[in-house]
Amino acid sequence: MDEFGMGSKNMFSIYGAALNPHTPESDVKRGDLTELDRHTPGGSSGGSAAAVAAGMCRAALGSDTGGSVRLPAAWCGVVGFKPTFGRISRHGLVAYGSSLDTIGIIARNVEDVQSVFGVAAVPDPLDMTCMSSSLRERIKTLTNSRPWTMKLQGRNETGSAPLAGIRVGIPEEYWVNELSAPALESWKAGASRLAALGCDVVSVSLPHTSSALPAYYTLAWAEASSNLARYDGIRYGRRSSIRPDTRDLQNASQKYANTRSEGFGAEVQRRILLGTYVMSSAASEHYFTPSQKIRRLIQEEFDSVFALPNALSMTNPPTPRPTSRPPGIDVLLFPTATGAAPRLGDQENSRVANYVNDVMTVPASLAGIPAISVPVGRTDGMPLGLQLAAQYGDDELLLHVARYL
Ligand code: GLN
């Protein structure tokens, strides 16, 4: 994995990147492949996805702060599920961005993901952000109040329209310039497949999508700088072996600096520095505060398109959807990444190009809603993933639709 979960290509690890088990046909015949010619499994949980794809294990856990379970799953041709924020305990996870960090599940098919989820998605007093039993009950009541939900279990799986009644939204704003032709084709094919299964497929608009990436990278880094402050070598974490002269203050602070410089990789240091900066009194009103506002707008936008009310903002009884709005949708469908896995040595591996990989995954992270990447085919032998997202708490419906897709 990338150090502290920070990365999208598995390159920020002191052990070196995990390798994608898939290789294009043309490469198999070449005898001179170096590691840089191989493809990234994606990140940050690239090792988890590569291990599942290579058949080394049936399922693996990963942590998804901004896409780190979904992106490697897509690039390794397996399923990657980020549940609703709070469904699975984070006890034991090293924190990156606490308001975003979510334990996710990687497996070769949705059924295996469902099995692991059934065991893992339980309340835990050791993680105060893990959903309480009462919130879980409230969500269940809400999702079960849908007229067709009760039929999910007993649906005739071989029938011609097993997903009839489910409305799928295609968000216009995910049609970004960076989207490759194969990713676009797979998106269209996925929409047709869901329509053939009986879904109503409609276009929806989420206007603030383009602001999600800068907002994510501001908030995640701010939280990281705070979370990683404990690695000071005094109370916690690695300590530099250079002995300090306690009578010389400058020397002591040098020791502190050595500890933080030796103990963190360059990317982690960059994020800590920028995260500290965006929260400083001079900069917070330009970066941190606007990012929080963007996050709220993105959450509200998702709420405005889903038919199911958000259990967190729910009044009692739930406010019905205003009739002035078009009927709501149940799941959103869009690509997981703009294309297939790049090679580890690609020139496109600039820092900004790395961050752009997350453009499709961070909106669901900011909103805390469940999202899943399922494999949908290949381009030049390399897998592509499609993503489904659903309203906060609607994980079971999401998994149900994902199974068919
Ligand atoms: N690539 C994103 C980042 O570097 C997401 C990482 C994650 O989900 N852990 O922050």
GROMACS .gro file of C-alpha atoms and ligand atoms in nm:
model
  415
    1MET     CA    1   0.000   0.000   0.000
    2ASP     CA    2   0.097   0.363  -0.030
    3GLU     CA    3   0.239   0.503   0.292
    4PHE     CA    4  -0.049   0.602   0.525
    5GLY     CA    5  -0.291   0.533   0.236
    6MET     CA    6  -0.171   0.841   0.052
    7GLY     CA    7  -0.159   0.771  -0.319
    8SER     CA    8  -0.338   0.624  -0.619
    9LYS     CA    9  -0.069   0.416  -0.786
   10ASN     CA   10   0.105   0.233  -0.502
   11MET     CA   11   0.425   0.420  -0.576
   12PHE     CA   12   0.463   0.592  -0.240
   13SER     CA   13   0.572   0.285  -0.047
   14ILE     CA   14   0.921   0.232   0.090
   15TYR     CA   15   0.892  -0.132  -0.018
   16GLY     CA   16   0.819  -0.035  -0.380
   17ALA     CA   17   0.491  -0.072  -0.564
   18ALA     CA   18   0.286  -0.391  -0.577
   19LEU     CA   19   0.246  -0.509  -0.938
   20ASN     CA   20  -0.079  -0.553  -1.124
   21PRO     CA   21  -0.124  -0.926  -1.196
   22HIS     CA   22  -0.273  -0.840  -1.537
   23THR     CA   23  -0.046  -0.792  -1.835
   24PRO     CA   24  -0.152  -0.689  -2.187
   25GLU     CA   25  -0.126  -0.966  -2.449
   26SER     CA   26   0.144  -0.778  -2.637
   27ASP     CA   27   0.361  -0.764  -2.322
   28VAL     CA   28   0.335  -1.135  -2.247
   29LYS     CA   29   0.538  -1.211  -2.560
   30ARG     CA   30   0.808  -0.958  -2.470
   31GLY     CA   31   1.092  -1.108  -2.273
   32ASP     CA   32   1.250  -0.778  -2.164
   33LEU     CA   33   0.984  -0.636  -1.931
   34THR     CA   34   1.123  -0.432  -1.645
   35GLU     CA   35   0.926  -0.344  -1.337
   36LEU     CA   36   0.856   0.003  -1.477
   37ASP     CA   37   0.691  -0.160  -1.783
   38ARG     CA   38   0.446  -0.340  -1.558
   39HIS     CA   39   0.112  -0.183  -1.469
   40THR     CA   40   0.022  -0.032  -1.137
   41PRO     CA   41  -0.245  -0.217  -0.938
   42GLY     CA   42  -0.370   0.128  -0.834
   43GLY     CA   43  -0.365   0.262  -0.482
   44SER     CA   44  -0.354   0.302  -0.207
   45SER     CA   45  -0.478  -0.051  -0.124
   46GLY     CA   46  -0.310  -0.192  -0.437
   47GLY     CA   47  -0.164  -0.493  -0.258
   48SER     CA   48  -0.510  -0.599  -0.139
   49ALA     CA   49  -0.654  -0.577  -0.493
   50ALA     CA   50  -0.352  -0.747  -0.654
   51ALA     CA   51  -0.366  -1.033  -0.402
   52VAL     CA   52  -0.736  -1.093  -0.468
   53ALA     CA   53  -0.692  -1.064  -0.847
   54ALA     CA   54  -0.401  -1.310  -0.839
   55GLY     CA   55  -0.610  -1.563  -0.643
   56MET     CA   56  -0.390  -1.544  -0.333
   57CYS     CA   57  -0.694  -1.491  -0.113
   58ARG     CA   58  -1.068  -1.483  -0.144
   59ALA     CA   59  -1.120  -1.134  -0.004
   60ALA     CA   60  -0.913  -0.852   0.138
   61LEU     CA   61  -0.972  -0.536   0.335
   62GLY     CA   62  -0.851  -0.196   0.233
   63SER     CA   63  -0.905   0.156   0.350
   64ASP     CA   64  -1.091   0.398   0.127
   65THR     CA   65  -1.046   0.764   0.215
   66GLY     CA   66  -1.093   0.900  -0.137
   67GLY     CA   67  -1.109   0.589  -0.354
   68SER     CA   68  -0.830   0.359  -0.238
   69VAL     CA   69  -1.045   0.046  -0.246
   70ARG     CA   70  -1.246   0.125  -0.561
   71LEU     CA   71  -0.960   0.240  -0.785
   72PRO     CA   72  -0.728  -0.061  -0.730
   73ALA     CA   73  -1.027  -0.295  -0.761
   74ALA     CA   74  -1.111  -0.140  -1.099
   75TRP     CA   75  -0.753  -0.160  -1.225
   76CYS     CA   76  -0.708  -0.521  -1.106
   77GLY     CA   77  -1.042  -0.642  -1.245
   78VAL     CA   78  -1.205  -0.724  -0.910
   79VAL     CA   79  -1.490  -0.583  -0.699
   80GLY     CA   80  -1.414  -0.300  -0.452
   81PHE     CA   81  -1.681  -0.183  -0.208
   82LYS     CA   82  -1.669   0.129   0.008
   83PRO     CA   83  -1.966   0.104   0.246
   84THR     CA   84  -2.148   0.401   0.397
   85PHE     CA   85  -1.917   0.591   0.636
   86GLY     CA   86  -1.955   0.426   0.977
   87ARG     CA   87  -2.093   0.087   0.874
   88ILE     CA   88  -1.764  -0.098   0.950
   89SER     CA   89  -1.554  -0.028   1.257
   90ARG     CA   90  -1.220   0.147   1.206
   91HIS     CA   91  -1.071   0.015   1.528
   92GLY     CA   92  -0.713  -0.082   1.439
   93LEU     CA   93  -0.691   0.141   1.131
   94VAL     CA   94  -0.414   0.402   1.127
   95ALA     CA   95  -0.600   0.730   1.065
   96TYR     CA   96  -0.541   0.937   0.749
   97GLY     CA   97  -0.846   1.166   0.714
   98SER     CA   98  -1.082   1.074   0.995
   99SER     CA   99  -1.397   1.227   0.846
  100LEU     CA  100  -1.341   1.022   0.528
  101ASP     CA  101  -1.161   0.698   0.624
  102THR     CA  102  -1.377   0.393   0.554
  103ILE     CA  103  -1.289   0.025   0.567
  104GLY     CA  104  -1.370  -0.134   0.232
  105ILE     CA  105  -1.388  -0.489   0.097
  106ILE     CA  106  -1.220  -0.630  -0.213
  107ALA     CA  107  -1.322  -0.967  -0.361
  108ARG     CA  108  -1.361  -1.135  -0.697
  109ASN     CA  109  -1.739  -1.116  -0.697
  110VAL     CA  110  -2.017  -0.929  -0.521
  111GLU     CA  111  -2.138  -1.239  -0.333
  112ASP     CA  112  -1.805  -1.267  -0.151
  113VAL     CA  113  -1.817  -0.895  -0.071
  114GLN     CA  114  -2.166  -0.946   0.073
  115SER     CA  115  -2.042  -1.235   0.291
  116VAL     CA  116  -1.760  -1.029   0.441
  117PHE     CA  117  -1.985  -0.725   0.481
  118GLY     CA  118  -2.242  -0.934   0.668
  119VAL     CA  119  -1.979  -1.016   0.930
  120ALA     CA  120  -1.797  -0.682   0.943
  121ALA     CA  121  -2.084  -0.433   0.940
  122VAL     CA  122  -2.171  -0.435   1.310
  123PRO     CA  123  -2.160  -0.169   1.584
  124ASP     CA  124  -1.830  -0.136   1.776
  125PRO     CA  125  -1.790   0.056   2.102
  126LEU     CA  126  -1.416   0.085   2.025
  127ASP     CA  127  -1.485   0.318   1.730
  128MET     CA  128  -1.702   0.613   1.820
  129THR     CA  129  -1.772   0.688   1.451
  130CYS     CA  130  -1.909   0.337   1.396
  131MET     CA  131  -2.289   0.355   1.350
  132SER     CA  132  -2.496   0.277   1.658
  133SER     CA  133  -2.760   0.003   1.655
  134SER     CA  134  -3.034   0.266   1.665
  135LEU     CA  135  -2.902   0.442   1.352
  136ARG     CA  136  -2.876   0.105   1.179
  137GLU     CA  137  -3.239   0.037   1.274
  138ARG     CA  138  -3.351   0.378   1.150
  139ILE     CA  139  -3.183   0.315   0.815
  140LYS     CA  140  -3.342  -0.028   0.789
  141THR     CA  141  -3.689   0.112   0.854
  142LEU     CA  142  -3.633   0.379   0.592
  143THR     CA  143  -3.504   0.146   0.320
  144ASN     CA  144  -3.770  -0.115   0.394
  145SER     CA  145  -4.045   0.143   0.354
  146ARG     CA  146  -3.979   0.146  -0.022
  147PRO     CA  147  -4.252  -0.051  -0.194
  148TRP     CA  148  -4.018  -0.280  -0.390
  149THR     CA  149  -3.744  -0.329  -0.132
  150MET     CA  150  -3.910  -0.623   0.032
  151LYS     CA  151  -3.897  -0.802  -0.299
  152LEU     CA  152  -3.516  -0.773  -0.330
  153GLN     CA  153  -3.457  -1.109  -0.167
  154GLY     CA  154  -3.720  -1.309  -0.346
  155ARG     CA  155  -3.682  -1.152  -0.689
  156ASN     CA  156  -3.691  -1.398  -0.973
  157GLU     CA  157  -3.327  -1.385  -1.073
  158THR     CA  158  -3.382  -1.544  -1.410
  159GLY     CA  159  -3.676  -1.322  -1.501
  160SER     CA  160  -3.642  -1.083  -1.791
  161ALA     CA  161  -3.653  -0.765  -1.582
  162PRO     CA  162  -3.513  -0.852  -1.237
  163LEU     CA  163  -3.432  -0.488  -1.157
  164ALA     CA  164  -3.767  -0.340  -1.269
  165GLY     CA  165  -3.860  -0.038  -1.061
  166ILE     CA  166  -3.502   0.065  -0.984
  167ARG     CA  167  -3.406   0.407  -1.119
  168VAL     CA  168  -3.047   0.461  -1.228
  169GLY     CA  169  -2.901   0.812  -1.262
  170ILE     CA  170  -2.625   0.896  -1.509
  171PRO     CA  171  -2.453   1.209  -1.371
  172GLU     CA  172  -2.370   1.443  -1.660
  173GLU     CA  173  -2.077   1.606  -1.485
  174TYR     CA  174  -1.875   1.280  -1.473
  175TRP     CA  175  -1.835   1.311  -1.849
  176VAL     CA  176  -1.495   1.477  -1.800
  177ASN     CA  177  -1.233   1.559  -2.065
  178GLU     CA  178  -0.990   1.307  -1.919
  179LEU     CA  179  -1.234   1.018  -1.975
  180SER     CA  180  -1.080   0.769  -2.221
  181ALA     CA  181  -1.279   0.619  -2.508
  182PRO     CA  182  -1.280   0.266  -2.355
  183ALA     CA  183  -1.405   0.402  -2.020
  184LEU     CA  184  -1.682   0.589  -2.199
  185GLU     CA  185  -1.777   0.278  -2.398
  186SER     CA  186  -1.795   0.066  -2.083
  187TRP     CA  187  -2.011   0.332  -1.917
  188LYS     CA  188  -2.256   0.321  -2.209
  189ALA     CA  189  -2.254  -0.059  -2.207
  190GLY     CA  190  -2.322  -0.064  -1.831
  191ALA     CA  191  -2.616   0.174  -1.870
  192SER     CA  192  -2.761  -0.044  -2.149
  193ARG     CA  193  -2.714  -0.356  -1.939
  194LEU     CA  194  -2.903  -0.204  -1.645
  195ALA     CA  195  -3.178  -0.086  -1.881
  196ALA     CA  196  -3.204  -0.440  -2.020
  197LEU     CA  197  -3.243  -0.569  -1.662
  198GLY     CA  198  -3.547  -0.346  -1.621
  199CYS     CA  199  -3.400  -0.029  -1.465
  200ASP     CA  200  -3.515   0.317  -1.569
  201VAL     CA  201  -3.196   0.494  -1.673
  202VAL     CA  202  -3.215   0.874  -1.655
  203SER     CA  203  -2.974   1.165  -1.672
  204VAL     CA  204  -2.911   1.366  -1.354
  205SER     CA  205  -2.701   1.670  -1.271
  206LEU     CA  206  -2.454   1.708  -0.981
  207PRO     CA  207  -2.315   2.056  -1.061
  208HIS     CA  208  -2.047   2.076  -0.790
  209THR     CA  209  -1.868   1.757  -0.897
  210SER     CA  210  -1.574   1.946  -1.045
  211SER     CA  211  -1.502   2.111  -0.710
  212ALA     CA  212  -1.487   1.777  -0.528
  213LEU     CA  213  -1.122   1.699  -0.608
  214PRO     CA  214  -0.967   2.024  -0.478
  215ALA     CA  215  -1.198   2.017  -0.176
  216TYR     CA  216  -1.102   1.657  -0.102
  217TYR     CA  217  -0.729   1.724  -0.127
  218THR     CA  218  -0.761   2.025   0.103
  219LEU     CA  219  -0.966   1.847   0.371
  220ALA     CA  220  -0.784   1.512   0.358
  221TRP     CA  221  -0.444   1.679   0.398
  222ALA     CA  222  -0.564   1.908   0.677
  223GLU     CA  223  -0.691   1.603   0.866
  224ALA     CA  224  -0.373   1.409   0.788
  225SER     CA  225  -0.152   1.684   0.930
  226SER     CA  226  -0.352   1.669   1.250
  227ASN     CA  227  -0.365   1.287   1.266
  228LEU     CA  228   0.005   1.244   1.197
  229ALA     CA  229   0.113   1.507   1.450
  230ARG     CA  230   0.141   1.227   1.708
  231TYR     CA  231   0.440   1.081   1.522
  232ASP     CA  232   0.679   1.312   1.705
  233GLY     CA  233   0.928   1.049   1.823
  234ILE     CA  234   0.872   1.157   2.182
  235ARG     CA  235   0.540   1.010   2.282
  236TYR     CA  236   0.475   0.803   1.973
  237GLY     CA  237   0.630   0.673   1.654
  238ARG     CA  238   0.980   0.638   1.521
  239ARG     CA  239   1.260   0.837   1.683
  240SER     CA  240   1.569   0.963   1.501
  241SER     CA  241   1.882   0.790   1.626
  242ILE     CA  242   2.082   1.111   1.615
  243ARG     CA  243   2.139   1.181   1.988
  244PRO     CA  244   2.020   1.525   2.097
  245ASP     CA  245   2.221   1.757   2.316
  246THR     CA  246   1.952   1.853   2.565
  247ARG     CA  247   2.140   2.169   2.668
  248ASP     CA  248   2.131   2.297   2.313
  249LEU     CA  249   1.776   2.392   2.215
  250GLN     CA  250   1.850   2.419   1.846
  251ASN     CA  251   1.994   2.073   1.849
  252ALA     CA  252   1.683   1.941   2.021
  253SER     CA  253   1.453   2.088   1.759
  254GLN     CA  254   1.685   1.947   1.494
  255LYS     CA  255   1.630   1.607   1.649
  256TYR     CA  256   1.256   1.661   1.626
  257ALA     CA  257   1.292   1.765   1.260
  258ASN     CA  258   1.514   1.464   1.187
  259THR     CA  259   1.255   1.235   1.338
  260ARG     CA  260   0.977   1.374   1.116
  261SER     CA  261   1.200   1.382   0.804
  262GLU     CA  262   1.344   1.033   0.844
  263GLY     CA  263   1.018   0.876   0.946
  264PHE     CA  264   0.798   0.997   0.659
  265GLY     CA  265   0.832   0.960   0.281
  266ALA     CA  266   0.842   1.269   0.058
  267GLU     CA  267   0.474   1.253  -0.039
  268VAL     CA  268   0.362   1.223   0.322
  269GLN     CA  269   0.583   1.517   0.421
  270ARG     CA  270   0.441   1.725   0.135
  271ARG     CA  271   0.086   1.653   0.250
  272ILE     CA  272   0.159   1.726   0.615
  273LEU     CA  273   0.317   2.060   0.524
  274LEU     CA  274   0.035   2.165   0.292
  275GLY     CA  275  -0.229   2.034   0.531
  276THR     CA  276  -0.079   2.239   0.813
  277TYR     CA  277  -0.070   2.542   0.585
  278VAL     CA  278  -0.436   2.523   0.475
  279MET     CA  279  -0.542   2.521   0.840
  280SER     CA  280  -0.320   2.813   0.940
  281SER     CA  281  -0.502   3.131   1.040
  282ALA     CA  282  -0.378   3.313   0.729
  283ALA     CA  283  -0.491   3.047   0.483
  284SER     CA  284  -0.789   2.869   0.635
  285GLU     CA  285  -1.049   3.113   0.506
  286HIS     CA  286  -0.917   3.068   0.152
  287TYR     CA  287  -0.878   2.691   0.155
  288PHE     CA  288  -1.013   2.500   0.453
  289THR     CA  289  -1.342   2.683   0.507
  290PRO     CA  290  -1.446   2.697   0.137
  291SER     CA  291  -1.364   2.325   0.107
  292GLN     CA  292  -1.596   2.249   0.399
  293LYS     CA  293  -1.869   2.448   0.224
  294ILE     CA  294  -1.812   2.262  -0.103
  295ARG     CA  295  -1.836   1.936   0.085
  296ARG     CA  296  -2.174   2.036   0.227
  297LEU     CA  297  -2.299   2.139  -0.120
  298ILE     CA  298  -2.190   1.804  -0.263
  299GLN     CA  299  -2.374   1.619   0.014
  300GLU     CA  300  -2.688   1.824  -0.051
  301GLU     CA  301  -2.665   1.760  -0.423
  302PHE     CA  302  -2.656   1.384  -0.371
  303ASP     CA  303  -2.956   1.417  -0.137
  304SER     CA  304  -3.141   1.611  -0.407
  305VAL     CA  305  -3.111   1.331  -0.666
  306PHE     CA  306  -3.175   1.023  -0.452
  307ALA     CA  307  -3.533   0.913  -0.393
  308LEU     CA  308  -3.448   0.783  -0.047
  309PRO     CA  309  -3.416   1.056   0.219
  310ASN     CA  310  -3.081   1.082   0.399
  311ALA     CA  311  -3.117   0.908   0.735
  312LEU     CA  312  -2.889   1.166   0.896
  313SER     CA  313  -3.091   1.471   0.794
  314MET     CA  314  -3.420   1.289   0.838
  315THR     CA  315  -3.698   1.463   1.018
  316ASN     CA  316  -3.944   1.242   1.199
  317PRO     CA  317  -4.149   1.135   1.002
  318PRO     CA  318  -3.925   1.169   0.691
  319THR     CA  319  -3.997   1.471   0.473
  320PRO     CA  320  -4.142   1.345   0.146
  321ARG     CA  321  -3.962   1.443  -0.172
  322PRO     CA  322  -4.102   1.777  -0.299
  323THR     CA  323  -4.332   1.717  -0.597
  324SER     CA  324  -4.164   2.007  -0.779
  325ARG     CA  325  -3.854   1.789  -0.818
  326PRO     CA  326  -3.819   1.517  -1.081
  327PRO     CA  327  -3.865   1.168  -0.932
  328GLY     CA  328  -3.556   1.057  -0.743
  329ILE     CA  329  -3.312   0.786  -0.845
  330ASP     CA  330  -3.192   0.484  -0.646
  331VAL     CA  331  -2.836   0.437  -0.772
  332LEU     CA  332  -2.588   0.640  -0.974
  333LEU     CA  333  -2.371   0.483  -1.247
  334PHE     CA  334  -2.037   0.625  -1.361
  335PRO     CA  335  -1.682   0.504  -1.435
  336THR     CA  336  -1.445   0.426  -1.146
  337ALA     CA  337  -1.145   0.574  -1.326
  338THR     CA  338  -1.083   0.768  -1.645
  339GLY     CA  339  -0.915   0.464  -1.802
  340ALA     CA  340  -0.729   0.139  -1.735
  341ALA     CA  341  -0.417   0.105  -1.516
  342PRO     CA  342  -0.114   0.297  -1.641
  343ARG     CA  343   0.236   0.151  -1.644
  344LEU     CA  344   0.447   0.223  -1.337
  345GLY     CA  345   0.699   0.407  -1.555
  346ASP     CA  346   0.446   0.619  -1.747
  347GLN     CA  347   0.542   0.980  -1.802
  348GLU     CA  348   0.190   1.069  -1.700
  349ASN     CA  349   0.288   0.989  -1.342
  350SER     CA  350   0.328   1.356  -1.250
  351ARG     CA  351   0.196   1.455  -0.910
  352VAL     CA  352  -0.111   1.632  -1.047
  353ALA     CA  353  -0.184   1.345  -1.289
  354ASN     CA  354  -0.184   1.118  -0.985
  355TYR     CA  355  -0.438   1.331  -0.803
  356VAL     CA  356  -0.661   1.349  -1.113
  357ASN     CA  357  -0.707   0.969  -1.092
  358ASP     CA  358  -0.938   1.026  -0.799
  359VAL     CA  359  -1.179   1.256  -0.980
  360MET     CA  360  -1.447   0.984  -1.005
  361THR     CA  361  -1.415   0.847  -0.653
  362VAL     CA  362  -1.384   1.144  -0.415
  363PRO     CA  363  -1.740   1.285  -0.441
  364ALA     CA  364  -1.890   0.973  -0.276
  365SER     CA  365  -1.618   0.992  -0.009
  366LEU     CA  366  -1.698   1.355   0.073
  367ALA     CA  367  -2.067   1.265   0.104
  368GLY     CA  368  -2.003   0.948   0.308
  369ILE     CA  369  -2.229   0.748   0.075
  370PRO     CA  370  -2.168   0.385  -0.030
  371ALA     CA  371  -2.002   0.317  -0.367
  372ILE     CA  372  -1.876   0.003  -0.538
  373SER     CA  373  -1.656  -0.067  -0.838
  374VAL     CA  374  -1.737  -0.374  -1.048
  375PRO     CA  375  -1.529  -0.512  -1.336
  376VAL     CA  376  -1.690  -0.448  -1.673
  377GLY     CA  377  -1.445  -0.562  -1.937
  378ARG     CA  378  -1.101  -0.489  -2.068
  379THR     CA  379  -0.911  -0.263  -2.301
  380ASP     CA  380  -0.595  -0.412  -2.451
  381GLY     CA  381  -0.610  -0.685  -2.189
  382MET     CA  382  -0.630  -0.446  -1.894
  383PRO     CA  383  -0.946  -0.436  -1.677
  384LEU     CA  384  -1.193  -0.148  -1.651
  385GLY     CA  385  -1.431  -0.077  -1.364
  386LEU     CA  386  -1.771   0.085  -1.339
  387GLN     CA  387  -1.894   0.247  -1.022
  388LEU     CA  388  -2.236   0.245  -0.861
  389ALA     CA  389  -2.321   0.478  -0.571
  390ALA     CA  390  -2.632   0.498  -0.353
  391GLN     CA  391  -2.786   0.711  -0.079
  392TYR     CA  392  -2.635   0.710   0.273
  393GLY     CA  393  -2.718   0.374   0.432
  394ASP     CA  394  -2.848   0.213   0.112
  395ASP     CA  395  -2.560  -0.040   0.094
  396GLU     CA  396  -2.778  -0.350   0.052
  397LEU     CA  397  -2.958  -0.213  -0.253
  398LEU     CA  398  -2.623  -0.102  -0.397
  399LEU     CA  399  -2.480  -0.454  -0.360
  400HIS     CA  400  -2.794  -0.604  -0.511
  401VAL     CA  401  -2.768  -0.391  -0.827
  402ALA     CA  402  -2.390  -0.444  -0.841
  403ARG     CA  403  -2.439  -0.820  -0.845
  404TYR     CA  404  -2.646  -0.796  -1.162
  405LEU     CA  405  -2.409  -0.550  -1.326
  406GLN     N1  406  -0.562   0.876  -0.375
  406GLN     C1  407  -0.629   0.942  -0.269
  406GLN     C2  408  -0.528   1.009  -0.179
  406GLN     O1  409  -0.414   0.999  -0.205
  406GLN     C3  410  -0.715   0.846  -0.192
  406GLN     C4  411  -0.639   0.766  -0.094
  406GLN     C5  412  -0.725   0.677  -0.008
  406GLN     O2  413  -0.842   0.656  -0.034
  406GLN     N2  414  -0.664   0.626   0.098
  406GLN     O3  415  -0.561   1.074  -0.086
   0.00000   0.00000   0.00000
